[in-house]
Coordinates of C-alpha atoms in Angstrom, one line a residue:
Chain S
X1 CA 29.7 -34.2 18.7
X2 CA 31.6 -34.9 21.8
X3 CA 30.4 -36.6 25.0
X4 CA 31.8 -36.6 28.5
X5 CA 30.4 -38.8 31.2
X6 CA 30.9 -38.6 34.9
X7 CA 29.4 -41.0 37.4
X8 CA 29.0 -40.3 41.1
X9 CA 27.2 -43.1 43.0
X10 CA 23.8 -43.3 41.3
X11 CA 24.1 -40.0 39.5
X12 CA 25.4 -39.9 35.9
X13 CA 26.2 -36.5 34.4
X14 CA 26.6 -36.4 30.6
X15 CA 28.0 -33.3 28.9
X16 CA 27.1 -33.1 25.2
X17 CA 28.8 -30.7 22.9
X18 CA 28.6 -30.0 19.2
X19 CA 25.7 -31.3 17.1
X20 CA 23.4 -34.1 17.6
X21 CA 21.9 -35.0 14.2
X22 CA 21.4 -38.0 11.9
X23 CA 25.1 -38.5 11.5
X24 CA 25.9 -38.5 15.2
X25 CA 22.7 -39.9 16.8
X26 CA 23.8 -43.5 16.7
X27 CA 26.9 -42.7 18.7
X28 CA 24.9 -40.5 21.0
X29 CA 22.5 -43.4 21.7
X30 CA 25.3 -45.8 22.4
X31 CA 27.1 -43.4 24.7
X32 CA 23.9 -42.3 26.5
X33 CA 22.1 -45.6 26.9
X34 CA 25.2 -47.8 27.1
X35 CA 25.6 -47.8 30.8
X36 CA 22.5 -46.7 32.7
X37 CA 22.0 -49.7 34.9
X38 CA 22.0 -48.7 38.6
X39 CA 21.6 -45.0 37.7
X40 CA 18.7 -43.2 39.5
X41 CA 19.5 -39.8 38.3
X42 CA 20.6 -38.9 34.7
X43 CA 21.7 -35.3 34.3
X44 CA 22.3 -34.0 30.8
X45 CA 24.4 -30.9 30.5
X46 CA 23.6 -29.3 27.1
X47 CA 25.4 -26.0 27.6
X48 CA 27.8 -26.7 24.7
X49 CA 25.2 -28.4 22.5
X50 CA 24.9 -26.5 19.2
X51 CA 21.8 -28.1 17.9
X52 CA 19.7 -31.2 18.0
X53 CA 17.5 -32.7 15.3
X54 CA 14.7 -35.2 15.6
X55 CA 17.2 -38.1 15.4
X56 CA 18.6 -36.8 18.7
X57 CA 15.2 -36.3 20.2
X58 CA 14.5 -40.0 19.6
X59 CA 17.5 -40.9 21.7
X60 CA 16.5 -38.6 24.5
X61 CA 13.1 -40.2 24.4
X62 CA 14.6 -43.7 24.7
X63 CA 16.8 -42.5 27.6
X64 CA 13.7 -41.0 29.3
X65 CA 11.9 -44.3 28.9
X66 CA 14.8 -46.3 30.3
X67 CA 15.2 -44.0 33.3
X68 CA 11.4 -44.2 33.9
X69 CA 11.4 -48.0 33.7
X70 CA 14.1 -48.3 36.3
X71 CA 12.4 -45.7 38.6
X72 CA 14.9 -43.0 38.0
X73 CA 14.8 -39.4 36.8
X74 CA 16.3 -37.6 33.9
X75 CA 16.8 -33.9 33.7
X76 CA 18.4 -31.4 31.3
X77 CA 20.3 -28.2 32.1
X78 CA 22.0 -25.4 30.2
X79 CA 20.3 -25.8 26.8
X80 CA 20.8 -22.8 24.5
X81 CA 17.9 -20.9 23.0
X82 CA 17.7 -22.9 19.8
X83 CA 17.8 -26.2 21.6
X84 CA 15.2 -25.0 24.0
X85 CA 13.0 -24.0 21.1
X86 CA 13.2 -27.4 19.7
X87 CA 12.2 -28.9 23.0
X88 CA 9.4 -26.4 23.4
X89 CA 7.9 -27.1 19.9
X90 CA 8.0 -30.9 20.3
X91 CA 6.7 -31.0 23.8
X92 CA 10.0 -32.2 25.4
X93 CA 10.4 -29.1 27.6
X94 CA 8.0 -30.1 30.3
X95 CA 8.7 -33.8 30.3
X96 CA 12.5 -33.6 30.3
X97 CA 12.5 -31.4 33.4
X98 CA 14.6 -28.8 31.6
X99 CA 16.1 -26.7 34.3
X100 CA 16.7 -23.1 34.0
X101 CA 17.9 -21.1 37.0
X102 CA 16.4 -17.8 35.7
X103 CA 13.1 -19.5 35.2
X104 CA 12.9 -20.7 38.7
X105 CA 13.6 -17.2 40.0
X106 CA 11.0 -15.8 37.7
X107 CA 8.4 -18.3 38.8
X108 CA 9.0 -17.4 42.4
X109 CA 8.5 -13.7 41.7
X110 CA 5.4 -14.4 39.7
X111 CA 3.3 -15.7 42.5
X112 CA 2.8 -12.2 44.0
X113 CA 3.0 -10.5 40.7
X114 CA -0.3 -11.3 39.0
X115 CA -2.2 -8.1 39.5
X116 CA -5.9 -7.2 39.2
X117 CA -7.4 -3.8 38.8
X118 CA -10.7 -2.1 38.7
X119 CA -10.6 0.7 36.0
X120 CA -13.1 3.2 35.0
X121 CA -13.9 5.6 32.2
X122 CA -16.7 7.9 33.3
X123 CA -19.5 5.6 34.3
X124 CA -18.1 2.5 32.7
X125 CA -16.1 0.1 34.8
X126 CA -14.0 -2.8 33.8
X127 CA -12.0 -5.4 35.7
X128 CA -8.6 -6.2 34.3
X129 CA -6.0 -8.7 35.2
X130 CA -2.4 -8.2 34.2
X131 CA -0.5 -11.5 33.8
X132 CA 2.1 -13.4 31.8
X133 CA 1.4 -15.1 28.5
X134 CA -0.7 -18.2 28.4
X135 CA -1.2 -20.5 25.4
X136 CA -3.9 -19.0 23.2
X137 CA -3.0 -15.4 24.0
X138 CA -1.1 -15.1 20.7
X139 CA -4.4 -14.6 18.8
X140 CA -5.5 -11.8 21.2
X141 CA -2.1 -10.2 20.9
X142 CA -2.4 -10.2 17.1
X143 CA -5.9 -8.7 17.3
X144 CA -4.5 -5.8 19.4
X145 CA -1.9 -5.2 16.7
X146 CA -4.4 -5.4 13.8
X147 CA -6.7 -3.1 15.7
X148 CA -4.1 -0.3 15.8
X149 CA -1.9 -0.9 12.8
X150 CA -4.0 -3.3 10.6
X151 CA -1.2 -5.2 8.8
X152 CA 1.5 -2.5 8.8
X153 CA 3.2 -3.0 12.2
X154 CA 6.9 -2.9 11.8
X155 CA 7.6 -6.0 14.0
X156 CA 6.5 -8.4 11.3
X157 CA 7.1 -11.4 13.4
X158 CA 4.2 -10.5 15.6
X159 CA 1.8 -11.5 12.9
X160 CA 2.9 -15.0 13.3
X161 CA 1.2 -16.9 16.1
X162 CA 4.0 -19.6 16.1
X163 CA 6.6 -16.9 16.6
X164 CA 4.8 -15.5 19.6
X165 CA 4.1 -18.9 21.1
X166 CA 7.6 -20.2 20.6
X167 CA 9.3 -17.0 22.0
X168 CA 7.0 -17.1 25.0
X169 CA 7.4 -20.8 25.5
X170 CA 11.2 -20.7 25.5
X171 CA 11.1 -17.5 27.4
X172 CA 13.4 -15.5 25.1
X173 CA 10.7 -12.8 25.2
X174 CA 8.2 -12.3 28.0
X175 CA 4.8 -11.3 26.8
X176 CA 2.5 -9.6 29.3
X177 CA -1.2 -9.2 28.7
X178 CA -4.1 -7.2 30.1
X179 CA -7.1 -9.5 30.2
X180 CA -10.7 -8.4 30.8
X181 CA -13.3 -10.4 32.7
X182 CA -14.7 -11.6 29.3
X183 CA -11.3 -13.1 28.7
X184 CA -10.5 -10.6 26.0
X185 CA -6.9 -9.4 25.5
X186 CA -7.3 -5.6 25.9
X187 CA -3.6 -4.9 25.5
X188 CA -0.1 -6.4 25.6
X189 CA 3.6 -5.6 25.9
X190 CA 6.8 -7.4 25.5
X191 CA 9.9 -7.6 27.8
X192 CA 12.7 -8.2 25.4
X193 CA 16.2 -8.9 26.6
X194 CA 19.0 -6.8 25.0
X195 CA 21.0 -9.2 22.8
X196 CA 20.3 -12.3 24.9
X197 CA 21.3 -10.6 28.1
X198 CA 18.8 -11.0 30.9
X199 CA 20.1 -8.0 32.8
X200 CA 19.1 -5.3 30.3
X201 CA 15.5 -5.4 29.1
X202 CA 13.5 -3.4 26.6
X203 CA 9.9 -2.8 27.3
X204 CA 8.5 -3.0 23.8
X205 CA 5.3 -3.0 21.8
X206 CA 2.8 -1.6 24.2
X207 CA -0.4 -1.8 22.2
X208 CA -3.9 -1.5 23.5
X209 CA -7.2 -2.0 21.6
X210 CA -8.8 1.3 20.8
X211 CA -12.0 0.4 22.6
X212 CA -10.1 0.3 25.9
X213 CA -8.6 3.7 25.7
X214 CA -9.5 6.2 28.4
X215 CA -9.4 3.6 31.2
X216 CA -5.8 4.6 32.1
X217 CA -4.8 1.0 31.7
X218 CA -1.3 1.7 30.6
X219 CA 0.1 3.0 33.8
X220 CA -0.8 0.1 36.2
X221 CA 0.2 -2.2 33.4
X222 CA 3.7 -0.7 33.2
X223 CA 3.9 -0.7 37.0
X224 CA 3.2 -4.4 36.9
X225 CA 6.0 -4.9 34.4
X226 CA 8.4 -2.9 36.5
X227 CA 7.6 -5.0 39.5
X228 CA 8.4 -8.2 37.6
X229 CA 11.7 -6.7 36.4
X230 CA 12.7 -5.5 39.8
X231 CA 12.1 -8.9 41.2
X232 CA 14.4 -10.4 38.6
X233 CA 18.1 -9.8 37.9
X234 CA 17.5 -6.7 35.7
X235 CA 20.0 -3.9 36.0
X236 CA 18.5 -1.5 33.4
X237 CA 15.3 -1.1 31.5
X238 CA 14.8 0.9 28.3
X239 CA 12.1 1.7 25.9
X240 CA 11.6 3.3 22.5
X241 CA 8.4 5.4 22.7
X242 CA 7.2 6.6 19.3
X243 CA 7.3 10.3 18.5
X244 CA 4.0 10.5 16.8
X245 CA 2.2 10.5 20.2
X246 CA 3.5 11.4 23.6
X247 CA 1.4 9.1 25.7
X248 CA 4.0 6.5 26.3
X249 CA 6.8 9.1 26.7
X250 CA 4.9 10.7 29.6
X251 CA 3.8 7.5 31.2
X252 CA 7.3 6.1 31.2
X253 CA 8.7 9.4 32.6
X254 CA 6.2 9.2 35.5
X255 CA 7.5 5.7 36.2
X256 CA 11.0 7.1 36.6
X257 CA 12.5 6.6 33.1
X258 CA 14.9 9.3 31.8
X259 CA 15.0 10.6 28.2
X260 CA 18.4 10.0 26.6
X261 CA 18.1 10.5 22.9
X262 CA 16.3 9.9 19.6
X263 CA 16.4 7.2 16.9
X264 CA 15.4 9.3 13.9
X265 CA 13.5 8.2 10.8
X266 CA 13.0 4.5 11.6
X267 CA 9.5 4.0 10.1
X268 CA 8.3 4.8 6.7
X269 CA 4.9 6.5 7.4
X270 CA 3.7 5.9 3.9
X271 CA 3.7 2.2 4.8
X272 CA 2.4 2.4 8.3
X273 CA -1.2 3.1 9.4
X274 CA -1.9 4.3 12.9
X275 CA -4.6 6.4 14.6
X276 CA -2.6 9.5 15.5
X277 CA -1.9 12.9 14.0
X278 CA 0.4 12.7 11.0
X279 CA 2.2 16.0 10.5
X280 CA 4.7 16.5 7.7
X281 CA 7.2 13.7 8.4
X282 CA 7.4 10.9 5.8
X283 CA 9.5 8.9 8.3
X284 CA 8.9 8.7 12.0
X285 CA 11.2 8.4 14.9
X286 CA 11.5 6.9 18.4
X287 CA 12.8 8.4 21.6
X288 CA 14.9 6.5 24.0
X289 CA 14.1 6.3 27.7
X290 CA 16.2 4.4 30.3
X291 CA 16.0 3.6 33.9
X292 CA 18.9 2.0 35.9
X293 CA 17.7 -0.6 38.4
X294 CA 20.5 -2.6 39.9
X295 CA 24.1 -1.9 39.0
X296 CA 25.1 1.6 39.9
X297 CA 28.7 1.9 38.8
X298 CA 29.1 1.7 35.0
X299 CA 32.9 2.4 34.8
X300 CA 34.6 4.6 32.2
X301 CA 33.0 6.2 29.2
X302 CA 34.6 8.4 26.5
X303 CA 32.6 11.3 25.2
X304 CA 33.2 13.7 22.2
X305 CA 34.2 17.1 23.6
X306 CA 31.3 19.0 22.1
X307 CA 28.7 16.8 23.7
X308 CA 30.3 16.0 27.0
X309 CA 28.1 18.4 29.0
X310 CA 24.9 17.1 27.4
X311 CA 25.9 13.4 27.9
X312 CA 27.1 13.8 31.5
X313 CA 23.8 15.5 32.4
X314 CA 22.0 12.4 31.1
X315 CA 24.2 10.0 33.1
X316 CA 23.7 12.2 36.2
X317 CA 19.9 12.0 35.8
X318 CA 20.2 8.2 35.4
X319 CA 21.8 8.2 38.9
X320 CA 24.7 5.9 37.9
X321 CA 28.4 6.3 38.9
X322 CA 30.7 6.7 35.9
X323 CA 34.0 8.2 35.0
X324 CA 34.7 10.2 31.8
X325 CA 37.9 8.9 30.4
X326 CA 40.3 11.5 29.1
X327 CA 41.4 11.2 25.5
X328 CA 44.9 12.6 26.1
X329 CA 45.6 9.8 28.5
X330 CA 44.4 7.2 26.1
X331 CA 46.2 8.6 23.1
X332 CA 47.4 5.4 21.7
X333 CA 45.8 6.0 18.3
X334 CA 43.0 4.1 16.7
X335 CA 43.3 0.4 16.0
X336 CA 43.5 -0.7 12.4
X337 CA 40.2 -2.4 11.6
X338 CA 36.7 -1.3 12.7
X339 CA 34.6 -3.9 14.3
X340 CA 30.9 -3.3 13.5
X341 CA 27.7 -5.0 12.5
X342 CA 24.8 -3.7 10.6
X343 CA 21.2 -4.6 9.6
X344 CA 19.0 -3.3 6.8
X345 CA 15.3 -3.1 7.1
X346 CA 14.1 -3.2 3.5
X347 CA 10.5 -2.5 4.5
X348 CA 11.2 0.7 6.5
X349 CA 14.2 1.7 4.4
X350 CA 16.4 1.9 7.4
X351 CA 20.0 0.9 8.0
X352 CA 21.3 0.5 11.5
X353 CA 25.0 0.2 12.2
X354 CA 26.6 -0.8 15.5
X355 CA 30.2 0.2 15.8
X356 CA 31.7 -1.8 18.6
X357 CA 35.4 -0.9 18.1
X358 CA 36.1 2.0 15.8
X359 CA 39.3 1.8 13.7
X360 CA 41.2 4.1 11.3
X361 CA 39.1 2.8 8.4
X362 CA 35.8 3.9 10.0
X363 CA 35.1 6.8 7.7
X364 CA 35.9 4.7 4.6
X365 CA 33.6 1.9 5.9
X366 CA 30.7 4.4 6.5
X367 CA 31.2 5.9 3.0
X368 CA 31.3 2.4 1.5
X369 CA 28.1 1.4 3.3
X370 CA 26.4 4.6 2.2
X371 CA 27.5 3.8 -1.3
X372 CA 26.1 0.3 -1.1
X373 CA 22.8 1.6 0.4
X374 CA 22.4 4.9 -1.5
X375 CA 20.5 7.2 0.8
X376 CA 17.9 8.1 -1.7
X377 CA 14.4 6.8 -1.9
X378 CA 13.7 7.2 1.8
X379 CA 16.7 5.3 3.1
X380 CA 18.0 6.6 6.4
X381 CA 20.8 5.4 8.7
X382 CA 21.4 5.3 12.4
X383 CA 24.9 4.6 13.8
X384 CA 25.4 3.4 17.3
X385 CA 28.9 4.1 18.6
X386 CA 30.3 2.2 21.6
X387 CA 31.6 4.9 23.9
X388 CA 33.4 2.5 26.1
X389 CA 36.1 2.6 23.5
X390 CA 38.8 5.3 24.0
X391 CA 38.6 6.4 20.3
X392 CA 35.2 7.9 20.7
X393 CA 36.3 11.4 19.7
X394 CA 38.1 10.3 16.5
X395 CA 35.2 8.0 15.6
X396 CA 32.7 10.8 16.2
X397 CA 34.6 13.1 13.9
X398 CA 34.8 10.5 11.2
X399 CA 31.1 9.9 11.4
X400 CA 30.5 13.7 11.2
X401 CA 32.6 13.8 8.1
X402 CA 30.5 11.0 6.6
X403 CA 27.4 13.3 7.1
X404 CA 26.1 12.1 10.4
X405 CA 24.9 14.2 13.3
X406 CA 24.5 13.5 17.0
X407 CA 21.0 12.5 18.3
X408 CA 21.7 11.4 21.8
X409 CA 22.6 8.4 23.9
X410 CA 21.6 4.8 24.3
X411 CA 23.0 4.3 27.8
X412 CA 22.3 0.7 28.9
X413 CA 23.8 1.3 32.3
X414 CA 26.6 -1.2 32.6
X415 CA 25.9 -3.6 29.7
X416 CA 26.6 -1.3 26.8
X417 CA 26.9 2.4 26.3
X418 CA 26.2 3.9 22.9
X419 CA 26.2 7.3 21.3
X420 CA 23.7 7.7 18.4
X421 CA 24.3 9.5 15.2
X422 CA 22.0 9.9 12.2
X423 CA 22.2 10.3 8.5
X424 CA 18.8 11.3 7.0
X425 CA 19.8 10.9 3.4
X426 CA 17.2 12.8 1.4
X427 CA 14.5 12.5 4.0
X428 CA 13.3 15.8 5.5
X429 CA 13.0 15.9 9.2
X430 CA 10.4 18.1 10.8
X431 CA 11.3 17.9 14.5
X432 CA 8.6 20.5 15.3
X433 CA 5.9 18.0 14.2
X434 CA 6.9 15.4 16.7
X435 CA 4.5 14.9 19.7
X436 CA 7.1 15.3 22.4
X437 CA 6.8 15.5 26.1
X438 CA 8.5 18.5 27.8
X439 CA 11.6 16.3 28.5
X440 CA 11.8 15.1 24.9
X441 CA 11.3 18.7 23.7
X442 CA 14.7 19.4 25.3
X443 CA 16.3 16.5 23.5
X444 CA 14.8 17.5 20.1
X445 CA 15.9 21.1 20.6
X446 CA 19.5 19.8 21.2
X447 CA 19.3 17.5 18.2
X448 CA 17.9 20.3 16.1
X449 CA 21.1 22.2 16.9
X450 CA 23.3 19.3 15.8
X451 CA 21.2 18.9 12.6
X452 CA 21.4 22.6 11.7
X453 CA 25.1 22.6 12.3
X454 CA 25.4 19.8 9.8
X455 CA 23.4 21.9 7.3
X456 CA 25.6 24.9 7.9
X457 CA 28.7 23.0 7.4
X458 CA 27.2 21.5 4.3
X459 CA 27.9 18.0 5.5
X460 CA 24.3 17.0 4.6
Chain Y
X6 CA 28.5 -19.8 -8.6
X7 CA 30.1 -22.0 -6.1
X8 CA 33.7 -23.0 -5.5
X9 CA 33.9 -24.7 -2.2
X10 CA 36.8 -26.3 -0.5
X11 CA 34.4 -27.8 1.9
X12 CA 32.7 -30.0 -0.8
X13 CA 34.7 -33.1 -1.3
X14 CA 35.3 -35.5 -4.0
X15 CA 32.5 -38.0 -4.8
X16 CA 29.8 -35.3 -4.7
X17 CA 29.2 -33.3 -7.8
X18 CA 28.8 -29.6 -7.8
X19 CA 26.8 -28.1 -10.5
X20 CA 27.5 -24.4 -10.8
X21 CA 24.9 -23.4 -13.5
X22 CA 21.6 -22.8 -11.9
X23 CA 19.4 -19.9 -10.8
X24 CA 20.2 -20.7 -7.2
X25 CA 23.5 -19.3 -5.9
X26 CA 24.6 -22.6 -4.4
X27 CA 23.8 -26.1 -5.6
X28 CA 25.1 -29.5 -5.0
X29 CA 24.0 -33.0 -6.1
X30 CA 24.9 -36.3 -4.5
X31 CA 23.6 -39.7 -3.6
X32 CA 20.5 -40.4 -1.6
X33 CA 21.9 -43.0 0.7
X34 CA 23.5 -41.2 3.6
X35 CA 26.9 -41.7 2.0
X36 CA 27.0 -38.1 1.1
X37 CA 25.6 -36.8 4.4
X38 CA 28.9 -35.3 5.5
X39 CA 29.5 -33.7 2.1
X40 CA 26.0 -32.2 2.0
X41 CA 26.3 -31.1 5.6
X42 CA 29.6 -29.2 4.8
X43 CA 28.0 -27.8 1.6
X44 CA 24.9 -26.5 3.5
X45 CA 27.1 -24.9 6.2
X46 CA 29.3 -23.4 3.5
X47 CA 26.4 -21.9 1.6
X48 CA 24.6 -20.5 4.6
X49 CA 27.7 -19.0 6.0
X50 CA 28.5 -17.3 2.8
X51 CA 25.0 -15.9 2.6
X52 CA 25.8 -14.3 5.9
X53 CA 22.8 -15.7 7.7
X54 CA 22.3 -15.0 11.4
X55 CA 23.6 -17.8 13.5
X56 CA 20.2 -19.0 14.7
X57 CA 18.9 -19.2 11.1
X58 CA 21.9 -21.2 10.0
X59 CA 21.1 -23.6 12.8
X60 CA 17.5 -23.9 11.8
X61 CA 18.4 -24.5 8.2
X62 CA 20.9 -27.1 9.2
X63 CA 18.3 -28.9 11.3
X64 CA 15.8 -28.7 8.4
X65 CA 18.4 -30.1 6.0
X66 CA 19.1 -33.0 8.4
X67 CA 15.4 -33.8 8.7
X68 CA 14.5 -33.6 5.0
X69 CA 17.6 -35.3 3.6
X70 CA 17.4 -38.3 5.9
X71 CA 13.7 -38.6 5.1
X72 CA 14.6 -38.9 1.5
X73 CA 17.3 -41.4 2.2
X74 CA 15.2 -43.6 4.3
X75 CA 11.8 -43.5 2.6
X76 CA 11.8 -42.2 -0.9
X77 CA 13.7 -44.8 -2.8
X78 CA 15.5 -42.0 -4.6
X79 CA 19.0 -42.4 -6.0
X80 CA 20.0 -38.8 -6.4
X81 CA 19.4 -35.7 -4.4
X82 CA 20.1 -32.1 -5.3
X83 CA 20.2 -29.3 -2.7
X84 CA 20.0 -25.6 -3.8
X85 CA 20.4 -22.7 -1.5
X86 CA 20.0 -19.0 -2.1
X87 CA 18.7 -15.7 -0.8
X88 CA 16.0 -13.4 -2.3
X89 CA 16.4 -9.6 -2.2
X90 CA 13.9 -9.5 0.7
X91 CA 16.3 -11.4 2.9
X92 CA 14.3 -14.7 2.5
X93 CA 16.7 -17.6 2.4
X94 CA 15.5 -20.7 0.7
X95 CA 16.7 -24.3 0.4
X96 CA 15.3 -26.6 -2.2
X97 CA 15.7 -30.4 -2.0
X98 CA 15.0 -32.3 -5.1
X99 CA 15.0 -36.1 -5.4
X100 CA 14.1 -38.7 -8.0
X101 CA 12.2 -40.9 -5.6
X102 CA 8.5 -41.8 -5.3
X103 CA 6.1 -38.8 -5.3
X104 CA 5.6 -38.0 -1.7
X105 CA 4.4 -34.7 -0.1
X106 CA 5.6 -34.7 3.5
X107 CA 3.4 -31.6 4.2
X108 CA 0.4 -33.9 4.0
X109 CA 1.6 -35.9 7.0
X110 CA -0.6 -35.0 10.0
X111 CA 1.2 -33.2 12.8
X112 CA 2.0 -35.2 15.9
X113 CA 0.1 -34.5 19.1
X114 CA 2.8 -32.8 21.0
X115 CA 0.6 -32.3 24.1
X116 CA 0.5 -36.1 24.6
X117 CA 2.9 -37.5 27.1
X118 CA 6.2 -38.4 25.3
X119 CA 6.1 -42.0 26.3
X120 CA 2.7 -42.6 24.9
X121 CA 3.3 -41.0 21.5
X122 CA 3.6 -42.7 18.3
X123 CA 7.1 -42.6 16.9
X124 CA 8.1 -40.5 14.0
X125 CA 6.8 -37.3 12.4
X126 CA 8.6 -35.0 14.7
X127 CA 11.3 -34.1 12.2
X128 CA 9.0 -32.7 9.5
X129 CA 6.9 -31.1 12.2
X130 CA 10.0 -29.3 13.6
X131 CA 10.7 -28.0 10.1
X132 CA 7.2 -26.8 9.5
X133 CA 7.1 -25.0 12.8
X134 CA 10.4 -23.1 12.3
X135 CA 10.3 -22.1 8.7
X136 CA 8.5 -19.1 7.3
X137 CA 7.1 -21.1 4.5
X138 CA 7.3 -24.6 2.8
X139 CA 6.1 -25.6 -0.6
X140 CA 6.0 -28.9 -2.3
X141 CA 5.8 -29.7 -6.0
X142 CA 6.3 -32.8 -8.1
X143 CA 7.5 -32.2 -11.7
X144 CA 9.7 -33.9 -14.2
X145 CA 9.8 -37.0 -12.1
X146 CA 11.2 -35.1 -9.1
X147 CA 10.0 -34.3 -5.7
X148 CA 10.8 -30.7 -5.0
X149 CA 10.6 -29.4 -1.4
X150 CA 11.4 -25.7 -0.8
X151 CA 11.8 -24.3 2.7
X152 CA 12.1 -20.6 3.4
X153 CA 13.2 -18.6 6.3
X154 CA 13.3 -14.9 6.8
X155 CA 16.7 -13.5 7.8
X156 CA 15.5 -10.0 8.6
X157 CA 16.8 -9.2 12.1
X158 CA 14.4 -8.6 14.8
X159 CA 14.0 -5.0 15.7

């Protein structure tokens, strides 16, 4: 732990970095409370605070009491997600006046954003209010999930009310709900930042209770979400509609989202219940749809020669400015080590690999990973290749040699740009059984070509 | 098996155990730093996500200091490991008075901070942020096991 103090007239600013726990709390107390006389405003800058335990909370409470007793005010700024979560759980968030610039902006945009609608299905009419999460909604949200997926929904965290509440409280995920006049949660969705960034947001988990189908609730609900996002600092929105029904795909398209690719074989359908047609696929897939909101110029991307046309068409439809970098100009060879991360979903038998910087060892790494996670027994792999890196072509060829085929783009419009490749292992893919909108049919047709090429070349 | 440069003299590391990482030390805050290093070492080597490392570190802080302050224990053992389903666990054992911290009522966090009774926040924090916690007393030892799921959010 390290502490820096700065005093200006009656304002004391204290920057705390490192850890405040049992071993450092005493020093924290001494430093923080040591010299508060004559201070009317105590500002704690916690941007560099790694974590805080209850020993540290006790010190904050003492400081709060001291400031209150001398008629002053104490506030906190810059706390990271973990620290905010601790504050949220223990009730410190409200009381410490934890400041968050993004939150202020959101609150301003929220005033106008609550939205009420009259909806009808034949002769039946309902009144629905779209709004942000309030305490207690977590149980209604869980009922929506159980109604559609019983206990098989792949986002396992959403079966935990504490998780929902905490994420909503510390605002790392925005939950939106559709509430009826009887105060019942008819449906919900999540706005989930892409890797902590607030500028790229995923619209996720749009789930409605079956009894409210047919009221056309989804479209105004999405419009409400879009309105919130436009009012914020969001530069791009994306979503992953499932391919076992096309309702969300069509809706999102009507709202202006563009189809960019597929994430194949993410769910094990033998372990998932849902209320739609099943078809032959043992594993099911998601599409990717994207809409650019703010930033229009995304800079240079590098594309494999055989997919340049397909990819540039997608970027053109997204309406962003971009430049396709030329490989010959950047022919400096690949770097030595690949930088990548991966995650395994044991439940869905799915391995996802993000390749941030491909290196000469990429093919070896992929083969090693496939050896560690043998692609039998329903295991499948998706690789996301960063196409901001000049070695895209070499990396693409290496992935092809390792048995992967192209399935589209995940273009986050300025934040990150990925090309997606898939290895189905032993899982058979019946693309014709997907419930795809016209736009997604074009994508699946293209992906089918890539998959068949892999068969022909006996890479699979 | 553990061979850790982070664990210093004075604390005893016992390699044979079903847990992958285990360390014993004294229950009087003397060994706090050693334990802290050990916990960080073990969690880092289990390749936990950063946020889960932090949660486990806070949990360790709360549970270990509770033992030191209130249990009358002389020795503490900490074991850390990971199950095949990505559940990471930490077990704290001590030879103090039988005490189940899970029985302690949760503080009323909706009450104004200044009017709250002190204490109880630590174990409450642990309860709220762990996937599961179990308590057992056997062979003259308190055994508290906390578990966290390290499956990445999709």
